[in-house]
Amino acid sequence: MAMATQIFKKLSPAGAIILHRTKTTSAEYVASRARDPTFEKLMEKYKNLVKVISIQDLILSSNSTPPSVSLDFLNRLSQSLHLNRGAAAFLRNYPHIFHIFNDPVKLHPFCTLTPAALKIVRQESEAINNSLPLTVTRLVKLLSMSLTKKLPLRAIFKVWREFGLPDDFEDSVIASNPEIFLLQDGNEPNTHFLVLNDCETFKDCLVPAVENWRVLECCKQDCVVDRTALEYNFKHGFPPGMRLRQNFKAKVKEWQRLPYIGPYDEMRVEKISSSKSGVMKLEKRAVGIVHEFLSLTVEKMVEVEKISHFRKWFGIDLNVRDLFLDHPGMFYLSTKGKMHTVFLREAYERGCLIEPNPVYEARRKLLDLVLLGRRGLDRGGDILKNVDLIEGNGVQEMSNDDIG
């Protein structure tokens, strides 16, 4: 962290603000952003999915057979889980995911997962295990963006799901690759750091995701942009209906051409200038890092609070939420569900990933079960045996063998 401190001490106080805007509070700046209906609709769906996943994780972590938790236990957690009407009312909204039963011994209502939900859990687990080599590379890239090539283990725990890590990643990924990763004790009790042990083996794979887009743009026959100008460009796509004034377009064009230090490039203190240009390059470096961070995630989205845990280790001395708001052509910030979530705009089309992966596809199946709600029940409230969902919304017929 000493290196990061040195870098930003070198900058003058005036250099702390990169993009000037009218004086507003942070909350006003968030509220004034241009809304994107597609992402807002997606987050409206994700809002309840987040709660479902939290309860699902609690059930799967129980020691009972089959895994289950009592409704009394969930009711005690209602506030932290944001279950405004209590656990039972929430669970009954999702009969395709949760099954409530009365324990004959403990004489209390318990909740377990349905066969359909357990099947999705297995599919996701298999997809994660099948992509372990990719997961190792992803973790190497994350550590490589750190100025010191190490990160607090607690920060990685915050994003284990977003990065497609197995829930036992300390053993299956870190301990299984001692030549790549090293666990280091911190100065304070119960603090640990994950250190990149091998920087050379993965040197060739440390290419930012944006470079792939730049290469594709250069190779297009109808490319109208000067190919040399693409060297520092990022893909932009603004929210529909957002007014783009001429001076804003000019600033974006100027910013696109600005050279910057890449997320995997070494940043030397002596080369940092405190001039306006130097500060702008640092800001663009920060944009490059958060762009790469989002590119490494399974769903190209993350809660802003989670990425903030990496800010100092990446040498970013800026408010990351404001950074996302300053670049609406690259990122979309949603405030649905009492949290701030950022999406990598270029990775999505009509609310879905343009290039889906097996882990993402398994998770979308759980989202489809959430969207199914109470549909597909008979008059007695039981699940119809020949009903399942299709991706997106709706239902389709399936065989009893598929239901399990």
mmCIF file of C-alpha atoms in Angstrom:
data_model
loop_
_atom_site.group_PDB
_atom_site.id
_atom_site.type_symbol
_atom_site.label_atom_id
_atom_site.label_comp_id
_atom_site.label_asym_id
_atom_site.label_seq_id
_atom_site.Cartn_x
_atom_site.Cartn_y
_atom_site.Cartn_z
ATOM 1 C CA MET A 1 0.000 0.000 0.000
ATOM 2 C CA ALA A 2 2.982 2.296 0.473
ATOM 3 C CA MET A 3 3.397 2.521 -3.298
ATOM 4 C CA ALA A 4 -0.205 3.617 -3.789
ATOM 5 C CA THR A 5 0.199 6.261 -1.095
ATOM 6 C CA GLN A 6 3.366 7.580 -2.752
ATOM 7 C CA ILE A 7 1.624 7.887 -6.104
ATOM 8 C CA PHE A 8 -1.256 9.971 -4.842
ATOM 9 C CA LYS A 9 0.831 12.114 -2.496
ATOM 10 C CA LYS A 10 2.656 13.186 -5.627
ATOM 11 C CA LEU A 11 -0.558 14.662 -7.045
ATOM 12 C CA SER A 12 -1.616 18.159 -6.071
ATOM 13 C CA PRO A 13 -4.945 18.566 -4.205
ATOM 14 C CA ALA A 14 -6.374 20.302 -7.271
ATOM 15 C CA GLY A 15 -5.786 17.128 -9.231
ATOM 16 C CA ALA A 16 -8.223 15.119 -7.144
ATOM 17 C CA ILE A 17 -11.212 16.092 -9.323
ATOM 18 C CA ILE A 18 -10.876 14.771 -12.831
ATOM 19 C CA LEU A 19 -14.155 15.601 -14.506
ATOM 20 C CA HIS A 20 -15.749 18.860 -13.418
ATOM 21 C CA ARG A 21 -19.504 18.947 -12.918
ATOM 22 C CA THR A 22 -21.922 21.346 -11.310
ATOM 23 C CA LYS A 23 -21.858 21.262 -7.521
ATOM 24 C CA THR A 24 -24.114 18.413 -6.425
ATOM 25 C CA THR A 25 -24.108 15.923 -3.606
ATOM 26 C CA SER A 26 -23.202 12.334 -4.417
ATOM 27 C CA ALA A 27 -26.856 11.288 -3.997
ATOM 28 C CA GLU A 28 -27.995 14.036 -6.394
ATOM 29 C CA TYR A 29 -25.390 12.931 -8.940
ATOM 30 C CA VAL A 30 -26.718 9.353 -8.776
ATOM 31 C CA ALA A 31 -30.329 10.546 -9.068
ATOM 32 C CA SER A 32 -29.542 12.747 -12.091
ATOM 33 C CA ARG A 33 -28.046 9.921 -14.177
ATOM 34 C CA ALA A 34 -29.681 8.940 -17.468
ATOM 35 C CA ARG A 35 -31.847 5.841 -16.916
ATOM 36 C CA ASP A 36 -31.640 2.843 -19.207
ATOM 37 C CA PRO A 37 -34.974 0.937 -19.229
ATOM 38 C CA THR A 38 -33.348 -2.355 -20.269
ATOM 39 C CA PHE A 39 -30.919 -2.452 -17.351
ATOM 40 C CA GLU A 40 -33.572 -1.166 -14.939
ATOM 41 C CA LYS A 41 -35.907 -4.023 -15.936
ATOM 42 C CA LEU A 42 -33.056 -6.509 -15.527
ATOM 43 C CA MET A 43 -32.261 -5.206 -12.037
ATOM 44 C CA GLU A 44 -35.948 -5.346 -11.113
ATOM 45 C CA LYS A 45 -35.716 -9.085 -11.820
ATOM 46 C CA TYR A 46 -32.372 -9.446 -10.018
ATOM 47 C CA LYS A 47 -33.713 -7.678 -6.920
ATOM 48 C CA ASN A 48 -35.545 -10.754 -5.651
ATOM 49 C CA LEU A 49 -32.970 -13.150 -7.103
ATOM 50 C CA VAL A 50 -30.382 -11.723 -4.689
ATOM 51 C CA LYS A 51 -32.676 -12.536 -1.755
ATOM 52 C CA VAL A 52 -33.343 -16.023 -3.134
ATOM 53 C CA ILE A 53 -29.603 -16.717 -3.463
ATOM 54 C CA SER A 54 -28.973 -15.551 0.121
ATOM 55 C CA ILE A 55 -31.583 -17.987 1.462
ATOM 56 C CA GLN A 56 -30.363 -20.744 -0.864
ATOM 57 C CA ASP A 57 -26.805 -20.334 0.474
ATOM 58 C CA LEU A 58 -28.083 -20.583 4.061
ATOM 59 C CA ILE A 59 -29.936 -23.805 3.222
ATOM 60 C CA LEU A 60 -26.962 -25.371 1.425
ATOM 61 C CA SER A 61 -24.606 -24.516 4.317
ATOM 62 C CA SER A 62 -26.742 -26.398 6.846
ATOM 63 C CA ASN A 63 -25.577 -29.793 8.134
ATOM 64 C CA SER A 64 -28.982 -31.458 7.933
ATOM 65 C CA THR A 65 -29.984 -34.093 5.368
ATOM 66 C CA PRO A 66 -31.511 -32.908 3.130
ATOM 67 C CA PRO A 67 -30.148 -29.381 3.669
ATOM 68 C CA SER A 68 -32.804 -27.236 5.358
ATOM 69 C CA VAL A 69 -33.267 -24.297 7.724
ATOM 70 C CA SER A 70 -36.092 -23.452 10.097
ATOM 71 C CA LEU A 71 -38.475 -20.602 9.335
ATOM 72 C CA ASP A 72 -37.800 -19.263 12.851
ATOM 73 C CA PHE A 73 -34.129 -18.905 11.896
ATOM 74 C CA LEU A 74 -35.000 -17.093 8.650
ATOM 75 C CA ASN A 75 -37.454 -14.814 10.458
ATOM 76 C CA ARG A 76 -34.682 -13.709 12.799
ATOM 77 C CA LEU A 77 -32.697 -12.722 9.688
ATOM 78 C CA SER A 78 -35.636 -11.038 7.945
ATOM 79 C CA GLN A 79 -34.229 -7.544 8.342
ATOM 80 C CA SER A 80 -30.753 -8.355 7.026
ATOM 81 C CA LEU A 81 -32.275 -10.391 4.171
ATOM 82 C CA HIS A 82 -34.724 -7.539 3.386
ATOM 83 C CA LEU A 83 -37.757 -9.814 3.754
ATOM 84 C CA ASN A 84 -40.253 -7.064 4.550
ATOM 85 C CA ARG A 85 -43.252 -9.361 5.054
ATOM 86 C CA GLY A 86 -41.366 -12.144 6.818
ATOM 87 C CA ALA A 87 -39.736 -15.358 5.635
ATOM 88 C CA ALA A 88 -42.855 -17.472 5.073
ATOM 89 C CA ALA A 89 -44.545 -14.901 2.817
ATOM 90 C CA PHE A 90 -41.380 -14.561 0.699
ATOM 91 C CA LEU A 91 -40.753 -18.302 0.398
ATOM 92 C CA ARG A 92 -44.341 -18.986 -0.695
ATOM 93 C CA ASN A 93 -43.852 -16.639 -3.640
ATOM 94 C CA TYR A 94 -41.268 -19.073 -5.064
ATOM 95 C CA PRO A 95 -42.677 -22.618 -4.792
ATOM 96 C CA HIS A 96 -40.472 -23.772 -7.695
ATOM 97 C CA ILE A 97 -37.395 -22.997 -5.559
ATOM 98 C CA PHE A 98 -38.394 -23.462 -1.906
ATOM 99 C CA HIS A 99 -40.390 -26.203 -0.221
ATOM 100 C CA ILE A 100 -41.826 -25.607 3.262
ATOM 101 C CA PHE A 101 -42.476 -28.669 5.439
ATOM 102 C CA ASN A 102 -43.158 -29.441 9.087
ATOM 103 C CA ASP A 103 -40.379 -31.331 10.847
ATOM 104 C CA PRO A 104 -42.042 -34.289 12.655
ATOM 105 C CA VAL A 105 -39.357 -34.331 15.365
ATOM 106 C CA LYS A 106 -38.707 -30.653 16.013
ATOM 107 C CA LEU A 107 -42.362 -29.730 15.364
ATOM 108 C CA HIS A 108 -41.365 -26.534 13.560
ATOM 109 C CA PRO A 109 -41.756 -25.491 9.899
ATOM 110 C CA PHE A 110 -38.563 -25.873 7.873
ATOM 111 C CA CYS A 111 -37.545 -24.884 4.358
ATOM 112 C CA THR A 112 -35.579 -26.878 1.822
ATOM 113 C CA LEU A 113 -34.821 -26.568 -1.902
ATOM 114 C CA THR A 114 -37.024 -28.180 -4.551
ATOM 115 C CA PRO A 115 -35.582 -30.796 -6.959
ATOM 116 C CA ALA A 116 -35.644 -28.165 -9.737
ATOM 117 C CA ALA A 117 -33.601 -25.718 -7.641
ATOM 118 C CA LEU A 118 -31.144 -28.441 -6.551
ATOM 119 C CA LYS A 119 -30.685 -29.420 -10.196
ATOM 120 C CA ILE A 120 -29.658 -25.840 -11.028
ATOM 121 C CA VAL A 121 -27.282 -25.803 -8.029
ATOM 122 C CA ARG A 122 -25.605 -28.956 -9.397
ATOM 123 C CA GLN A 123 -25.405 -27.487 -12.911
ATOM 124 C CA GLU A 124 -23.738 -24.334 -11.616
ATOM 125 C CA SER A 125 -21.321 -26.354 -9.483
ATOM 126 C CA GLU A 126 -20.383 -28.539 -12.455
ATOM 127 C CA ALA A 127 -19.907 -25.486 -14.683
ATOM 128 C CA ILE A 128 -17.594 -23.898 -12.089
ATOM 129 C CA ASN A 129 -15.562 -27.097 -11.612
ATOM 130 C CA ASN A 130 -15.242 -27.569 -15.380
ATOM 131 C CA SER A 131 -13.830 -24.063 -15.758
ATOM 132 C CA LEU A 132 -11.203 -24.222 -12.977
ATOM 133 C CA PRO A 133 -8.255 -23.487 -15.330
ATOM 134 C CA LEU A 134 -10.071 -20.326 -16.483
ATOM 135 C CA THR A 135 -10.786 -19.467 -12.843
ATOM 136 C CA VAL A 136 -7.070 -19.698 -12.008
ATOM 137 C CA THR A 137 -6.251 -17.328 -14.872
ATOM 138 C CA ARG A 138 -9.008 -14.967 -13.740
ATOM 139 C CA LEU A 139 -7.571 -14.864 -10.217
ATOM 140 C CA VAL A 140 -4.047 -14.314 -11.578
ATOM 141 C CA LYS A 141 -5.329 -11.340 -13.585
ATOM 142 C CA LEU A 142 -7.079 -9.906 -10.544
ATOM 143 C CA LEU A 143 -3.867 -10.108 -8.484
ATOM 144 C CA SER A 144 -1.834 -8.720 -11.387
ATOM 145 C CA MET A 145 -3.836 -5.476 -11.301
ATOM 146 C CA SER A 146 -2.748 -4.906 -7.703
ATOM 147 C CA LEU A 147 0.236 -2.573 -7.349
ATOM 148 C CA THR A 148 1.862 -5.050 -4.958
ATOM 149 C CA LYS A 149 0.569 -8.241 -6.654
ATOM 150 C CA LYS A 150 -1.336 -9.153 -3.509
ATOM 151 C CA LEU A 151 -4.867 -8.640 -2.210
ATOM 152 C CA PRO A 152 -6.646 -9.103 1.133
ATOM 153 C CA LEU A 153 -8.332 -12.505 1.224
ATOM 154 C CA ARG A 154 -11.456 -10.907 2.724
ATOM 155 C CA ALA A 155 -11.809 -8.730 -0.415
ATOM 156 C CA ILE A 156 -11.673 -11.829 -2.644
ATOM 157 C CA PHE A 157 -14.292 -13.516 -0.447
ATOM 158 C CA LYS A 158 -16.561 -10.557 -1.207
ATOM 159 C CA VAL A 159 -16.502 -11.355 -4.943
ATOM 160 C CA TRP A 160 -16.070 -15.145 -5.007
ATOM 161 C CA ARG A 161 -19.444 -15.631 -6.678
ATOM 162 C CA GLU A 162 -18.901 -12.807 -9.208
ATOM 163 C CA PHE A 163 -15.580 -14.354 -10.281
ATOM 164 C CA GLY A 164 -17.006 -17.860 -10.559
ATOM 165 C CA LEU A 165 -14.854 -19.238 -7.743
ATOM 166 C CA PRO A 166 -15.862 -22.515 -6.063
ATOM 167 C CA ASP A 167 -17.111 -22.064 -2.494
ATOM 168 C CA ASP A 168 -14.039 -24.036 -1.355
ATOM 169 C CA PHE A 169 -11.637 -21.976 -3.492
ATOM 170 C CA GLU A 170 -9.084 -21.749 -0.680
ATOM 171 C CA ASP A 171 -8.480 -25.492 -1.154
ATOM 172 C CA SER A 172 -9.527 -26.202 -4.750
ATOM 173 C CA VAL A 173 -7.819 -23.163 -6.310
ATOM 174 C CA ILE A 174 -5.281 -21.609 -3.922
ATOM 175 C CA ALA A 175 -3.909 -24.636 -2.030
ATOM 176 C CA SER A 176 -4.002 -26.747 -5.224
ATOM 177 C CA ASN A 177 -1.707 -24.273 -7.016
ATOM 178 C CA PRO A 178 1.100 -23.448 -4.526
ATOM 179 C CA GLU A 179 3.447 -22.563 -7.379
ATOM 180 C CA ILE A 180 1.067 -19.763 -8.415
ATOM 181 C CA PHE A 181 -0.562 -18.549 -5.197
ATOM 182 C CA LEU A 182 0.725 -17.916 -1.693
ATOM 183 C CA LEU A 183 -1.337 -17.217 1.416
ATOM 184 C CA GLN A 184 0.378 -14.710 3.667
ATOM 185 C CA ASP A 185 -0.520 -13.715 7.227
ATOM 186 C CA GLY A 186 -1.304 -10.043 7.794
ATOM 187 C CA ASN A 187 -0.090 -7.800 10.590
ATOM 188 C CA GLU A 188 -3.463 -7.964 12.359
ATOM 189 C CA PRO A 189 -5.042 -11.143 13.814
ATOM 190 C CA ASN A 190 -7.187 -13.184 11.383
ATOM 191 C CA THR A 191 -6.059 -11.164 8.359
ATOM 192 C CA HIS A 192 -4.590 -12.931 5.355
ATOM 193 C CA PHE A 193 -3.342 -11.861 1.947
ATOM 194 C CA LEU A 194 -3.324 -13.749 -1.323
ATOM 195 C CA VAL A 195 -0.031 -13.177 -3.106
ATOM 196 C CA LEU A 196 0.808 -13.896 -6.737
ATOM 197 C CA ASN A 197 3.778 -16.253 -6.534
ATOM 198 C CA ASP A 198 4.409 -16.639 -10.248
ATOM 199 C CA CYS A 199 4.288 -13.542 -12.430
ATOM 200 C CA GLU A 200 6.116 -14.975 -15.451
ATOM 201 C CA THR A 201 4.081 -18.048 -16.478
ATOM 202 C CA PHE A 202 0.929 -16.012 -17.072
ATOM 203 C CA LYS A 203 2.651 -13.003 -18.634
ATOM 204 C CA ASP A 204 1.239 -13.682 -22.113
ATOM 205 C CA CYS A 205 -2.355 -13.846 -20.869
ATOM 206 C CA LEU A 206 -2.222 -10.433 -19.184
ATOM 207 C CA VAL A 207 -3.992 -8.718 -22.059
ATOM 208 C CA PRO A 208 -6.924 -6.433 -21.177
ATOM 209 C CA ALA A 209 -10.309 -7.467 -22.588
ATOM 210 C CA VAL A 210 -10.635 -4.101 -24.352
ATOM 211 C CA GLU A 211 -7.708 -5.072 -26.601
ATOM 212 C CA ASN A 212 -9.856 -7.798 -28.207
ATOM 213 C CA TRP A 213 -12.452 -5.174 -29.149
ATOM 214 C CA ARG A 214 -9.756 -2.846 -30.533
ATOM 215 C CA VAL A 215 -8.354 -5.613 -32.730
ATOM 216 C CA LEU A 216 -11.815 -6.488 -34.060
ATOM 217 C CA GLU A 217 -12.534 -2.824 -34.801
ATOM 218 C CA CYS A 218 -9.251 -2.456 -36.677
ATOM 219 C CA CYS A 219 -9.995 -5.525 -38.777
ATOM 220 C CA LYS A 220 -13.422 -4.299 -39.896
ATOM 221 C CA GLN A 221 -13.512 -3.427 -43.587
ATOM 222 C CA ASP A 222 -15.910 -0.564 -42.928
ATOM 223 C CA CYS A 223 -13.821 0.857 -40.084
ATOM 224 C CA VAL A 224 -14.073 4.662 -40.429
ATOM 225 C CA VAL A 225 -11.897 5.476 -37.403
ATOM 226 C CA ASP A 226 -8.180 6.025 -37.818
ATOM 227 C CA ARG A 227 -6.647 2.728 -36.686
ATOM 228 C CA THR A 228 -3.940 4.510 -34.671
ATOM 229 C CA ALA A 229 -6.664 6.442 -32.823
ATOM 230 C CA LEU A 230 -8.166 3.140 -31.613
ATOM 231 C CA GLU A 231 -5.054 2.371 -29.567
ATOM 232 C CA TYR A 232 -6.529 3.977 -26.417
ATOM 233 C CA ASN A 233 -10.247 3.810 -27.260
ATOM 234 C CA PHE A 234 -13.003 2.080 -25.291
ATOM 235 C CA LYS A 235 -16.315 0.945 -26.720
ATOM 236 C CA HIS A 236 -19.158 3.360 -25.950
ATOM 237 C CA GLY A 237 -22.918 2.989 -26.158
ATOM 238 C CA PHE A 238 -25.090 5.562 -24.400
ATOM 239 C CA PRO A 239 -28.499 5.064 -22.766
ATOM 240 C CA PRO A 240 -31.399 5.512 -25.200
ATOM 241 C CA GLY A 241 -32.774 9.026 -25.067
ATOM 242 C CA MET A 242 -29.651 10.482 -23.458
ATOM 243 C CA ARG A 243 -28.917 13.895 -24.935
ATOM 244 C CA LEU A 244 -25.349 14.142 -26.153
ATOM 245 C CA ARG A 245 -24.334 17.779 -26.424
ATOM 246 C CA GLN A 246 -21.597 18.820 -28.810
ATOM 247 C CA ASN A 247 -19.180 19.819 -26.039
ATOM 248 C CA PHE A 248 -19.764 16.454 -24.310
ATOM 249 C CA LYS A 249 -19.046 14.580 -27.562
ATOM 250 C CA ALA A 250 -15.867 16.633 -28.004
ATOM 251 C CA LYS A 251 -14.710 15.781 -24.461
ATOM 252 C CA VAL A 252 -15.378 12.075 -25.021
ATOM 253 C CA LYS A 253 -13.424 12.192 -28.291
ATOM 254 C CA GLU A 254 -10.502 13.918 -26.573
ATOM 255 C CA TRP A 255 -10.631 11.436 -23.683
ATOM 256 C CA GLN A 256 -10.658 8.463 -26.085
ATOM 257 C CA ARG A 257 -7.361 9.578 -27.629
ATOM 258 C CA LEU A 258 -5.668 10.094 -24.265
ATOM 259 C CA PRO A 259 -2.825 7.592 -23.591
ATOM 260 C CA TYR A 260 -2.949 5.809 -20.239
ATOM 261 C CA ILE A 261 -1.222 3.133 -18.180
ATOM 262 C CA GLY A 262 -2.950 -0.220 -18.756
ATOM 263 C CA PRO A 263 -4.342 -2.312 -15.872
ATOM 264 C CA TYR A 264 -1.461 -4.803 -16.096
ATOM 265 C CA ASP A 265 1.287 -2.266 -16.826
ATOM 266 C CA GLU A 266 3.711 -1.233 -14.124
ATOM 267 C CA MET A 267 3.062 2.224 -12.726
ATOM 268 C CA ARG A 268 6.208 3.995 -11.596
ATOM 269 C CA VAL A 269 5.988 6.881 -9.156
ATOM 270 C CA GLU A 270 8.680 8.920 -10.852
ATOM 271 C CA LYS A 271 6.724 8.919 -14.130
ATOM 272 C CA ILE A 272 3.509 10.295 -12.610
ATOM 273 C CA SER A 273 2.929 13.928 -13.491
ATOM 274 C CA SER A 274 0.809 16.255 -11.329
ATOM 275 C CA SER A 275 -0.241 18.243 -14.420
ATOM 276 C CA LYS A 276 -3.821 18.193 -15.674
ATOM 277 C CA SER A 277 -2.802 15.719 -18.385
ATOM 278 C CA GLY A 278 -1.069 13.474 -15.849
ATOM 279 C CA VAL A 279 -4.096 13.441 -13.569
ATOM 280 C CA MET A 280 -6.409 12.686 -16.524
ATOM 281 C CA LYS A 281 -4.206 9.740 -17.466
ATOM 282 C CA LEU A 282 -4.513 8.400 -13.919
ATOM 283 C CA GLU A 283 -8.281 8.746 -14.144
ATOM 284 C CA LYS A 284 -8.276 6.863 -17.444
ATOM 285 C CA ARG A 285 -6.081 4.188 -15.875
ATOM 286 C CA ALA A 286 -8.728 3.829 -13.126
ATOM 287 C CA VAL A 287 -11.423 3.459 -15.816
ATOM 288 C CA GLY A 288 -9.280 0.811 -17.541
ATOM 289 C CA ILE A 289 -8.944 -1.134 -14.281
ATOM 290 C CA VAL A 290 -12.655 -1.163 -13.397
ATOM 291 C CA HIS A 291 -13.453 -2.035 -17.031
ATOM 292 C CA GLU A 292 -11.096 -5.013 -16.815
ATOM 293 C CA PHE A 293 -12.444 -5.959 -13.368
ATOM 294 C CA LEU A 294 -15.994 -6.129 -14.759
ATOM 295 C CA SER A 295 -14.760 -8.023 -17.842
ATOM 296 C CA LEU A 296 -13.337 -10.719 -15.551
ATOM 297 C CA THR A 297 -16.634 -11.290 -13.730
ATOM 298 C CA VAL A 298 -18.939 -14.107 -14.812
ATOM 299 C CA GLU A 299 -21.976 -11.848 -15.340
ATOM 300 C CA LYS A 300 -20.130 -8.591 -16.196
ATOM 301 C CA MET A 301 -21.752 -6.895 -13.207
ATOM 302 C CA VAL A 302 -20.884 -6.280 -9.556
ATOM 303 C CA GLU A 303 -22.074 -4.329 -6.537
ATOM 304 C CA VAL A 304 -20.163 -1.048 -6.293
ATOM 305 C CA GLU A 305 -19.520 -1.628 -2.583
ATOM 306 C CA LYS A 306 -17.666 -4.864 -3.411
ATOM 307 C CA ILE A 307 -15.342 -3.334 -5.997
ATOM 308 C CA SER A 308 -14.562 -0.524 -3.537
ATOM 309 C CA HIS A 309 -12.671 -3.050 -1.386
ATOM 310 C CA PHE A 310 -10.032 -3.254 -4.139
ATOM 311 C CA ARG A 311 -9.742 0.483 -4.799
ATOM 312 C CA LYS A 312 -6.613 1.263 -2.768
ATOM 313 C CA TRP A 313 -4.870 -1.952 -3.811
ATOM 314 C CA PHE A 314 -5.340 -1.021 -7.456
ATOM 315 C CA GLY A 315 -4.019 2.485 -6.762
ATOM 316 C CA ILE A 316 -7.373 4.171 -7.426
ATOM 317 C CA ASP A 317 -7.761 7.312 -5.337
ATOM 318 C CA LEU A 318 -11.166 8.187 -6.765
ATOM 319 C CA ASN A 319 -14.762 7.465 -5.801
ATOM 320 C CA VAL A 320 -15.522 4.440 -7.993
ATOM 321 C CA ARG A 321 -19.253 5.135 -8.025
ATOM 322 C CA ASP A 322 -18.633 8.612 -9.449
ATOM 323 C CA LEU A 323 -16.197 7.038 -11.912
ATOM 324 C CA PHE A 324 -19.015 4.869 -13.288
ATOM 325 C CA LEU A 325 -21.370 7.845 -13.460
ATOM 326 C CA ASP A 326 -18.745 9.937 -15.260
ATOM 327 C CA HIS A 327 -18.645 7.342 -18.076
ATOM 328 C CA PRO A 328 -22.269 6.427 -18.923
ATOM 329 C CA GLY A 329 -21.228 5.167 -22.354
ATOM 330 C CA MET A 330 -19.214 2.338 -20.762
ATOM 331 C CA PHE A 331 -20.994 1.554 -17.499
ATOM 332 C CA TYR A 332 -24.540 1.542 -16.208
ATOM 333 C CA LEU A 333 -25.242 2.131 -12.526
ATOM 334 C CA SER A 334 -28.517 0.843 -11.091
ATOM 335 C CA THR A 335 -29.843 1.590 -7.601
ATOM 336 C CA LYS A 336 -32.560 -1.081 -7.539
ATOM 337 C CA GLY A 337 -32.852 -3.366 -4.536
ATOM 338 C CA LYS A 338 -31.251 -1.042 -1.957
ATOM 339 C CA MET A 339 -27.822 -1.463 -3.534
ATOM 340 C CA HIS A 340 -25.736 0.111 -6.261
ATOM 341 C CA THR A 341 -24.909 -2.344 -9.031
ATOM 342 C CA VAL A 342 -22.739 -1.558 -12.036
ATOM 343 C CA PHE A 343 -22.971 -3.292 -15.429
ATOM 344 C CA LEU A 344 -20.434 -3.358 -18.238
ATOM 345 C CA ARG A 345 -22.660 -1.875 -20.917
ATOM 346 C CA GLU A 346 -20.896 -3.365 -23.964
ATOM 347 C CA ALA A 347 -21.292 -6.937 -22.621
ATOM 348 C CA TYR A 348 -25.105 -6.804 -22.738
ATOM 349 C CA GLU A 349 -27.731 -6.717 -25.427
ATOM 350 C CA ARG A 350 -31.454 -6.603 -24.596
ATOM 351 C CA GLY A 351 -30.802 -7.582 -20.989
ATOM 352 C CA CYS A 352 -28.659 -10.669 -21.714
ATOM 353 C CA LEU A 353 -24.947 -11.334 -22.030
ATOM 354 C CA ILE A 354 -23.823 -11.222 -25.650
ATOM 355 C CA GLU A 355 -21.255 -13.964 -24.952
ATOM 356 C CA PRO A 356 -22.797 -16.203 -22.266
ATOM 357 C CA ASN A 357 -20.797 -18.797 -20.349
ATOM 358 C CA PRO A 358 -21.950 -22.039 -18.653
ATOM 359 C CA VAL A 359 -21.929 -20.531 -15.126
ATOM 360 C CA TYR A 360 -23.986 -17.551 -16.286
ATOM 361 C CA GLU A 361 -26.433 -19.849 -18.091
ATOM 362 C CA ALA A 362 -26.987 -21.929 -14.938
ATOM 363 C CA ARG A 363 -27.635 -18.783 -12.924
ATOM 364 C CA ARG A 364 -30.099 -17.513 -15.505
ATOM 365 C CA LYS A 365 -32.085 -20.705 -15.015
ATOM 366 C CA LEU A 366 -32.475 -19.803 -11.342
ATOM 367 C CA LEU A 367 -33.569 -16.308 -12.392
ATOM 368 C CA ASP A 368 -36.155 -17.926 -14.679
ATOM 369 C CA LEU A 369 -37.507 -19.897 -11.700
ATOM 370 C CA VAL A 370 -37.767 -16.631 -9.765
ATOM 371 C CA LEU A 371 -39.702 -15.060 -12.647
ATOM 372 C CA LEU A 372 -41.971 -18.094 -12.826
ATOM 373 C CA GLY A 373 -43.205 -17.160 -9.344
ATOM 374 C CA ARG A 374 -46.387 -19.045 -8.487
ATOM 375 C CA ARG A 375 -47.263 -19.922 -12.069
ATOM 376 C CA GLY A 376 -47.388 -23.609 -12.935
ATOM 377 C CA LEU A 377 -49.280 -24.643 -9.769
ATOM 378 C CA ASP A 378 -52.443 -26.683 -9.612
ATOM 379 C CA ARG A 379 -55.491 -25.574 -7.630
ATOM 380 C CA GLY A 380 -54.131 -27.207 -4.503
ATOM 381 C CA GLY A 381 -50.902 -25.197 -4.735
ATOM 382 C CA ASP A 382 -48.735 -28.138 -5.875
ATOM 383 C CA ILE A 383 -46.310 -27.867 -8.796
ATOM 384 C CA LEU A 384 -47.681 -29.326 -12.012
ATOM 385 C CA LYS A 385 -45.492 -32.256 -13.004
ATOM 386 C CA ASN A 386 -45.231 -31.325 -16.667
ATOM 387 C CA VAL A 387 -44.284 -27.679 -16.316
ATOM 388 C CA ASP A 388 -40.896 -26.067 -16.504
ATOM 389 C CA LEU A 389 -39.605 -22.702 -17.633
ATOM 390 C CA ILE A 390 -37.987 -21.495 -20.799
ATOM 391 C CA GLU A 391 -35.205 -18.949 -20.795
ATOM 392 C CA GLY A 392 -36.486 -15.415 -20.545
ATOM 393 C CA ASN A 393 -40.080 -15.989 -19.373
ATOM 394 C CA GLY A 394 -42.973 -18.354 -19.856
ATOM 395 C CA VAL A 395 -43.321 -22.109 -19.455
ATOM 396 C CA GLN A 396 -42.844 -25.163 -21.576
ATOM 397 C CA GLU A 397 -43.714 -28.813 -21.392
ATOM 398 C CA MET A 398 -41.048 -31.249 -20.254
ATOM 399 C CA SER A 399 -40.861 -34.938 -19.385
ATOM 400 C CA ASN A 400 -41.253 -36.283 -15.846
ATOM 401 C CA ASP A 401 -37.683 -37.649 -16.061
ATOM 402 C CA ASP A 402 -36.326 -34.120 -16.411
ATOM 403 C CA ILE A 403 -38.158 -33.000 -13.318
ATOM 404 C CA GLY A 404 -36.312 -35.489 -11.128
#
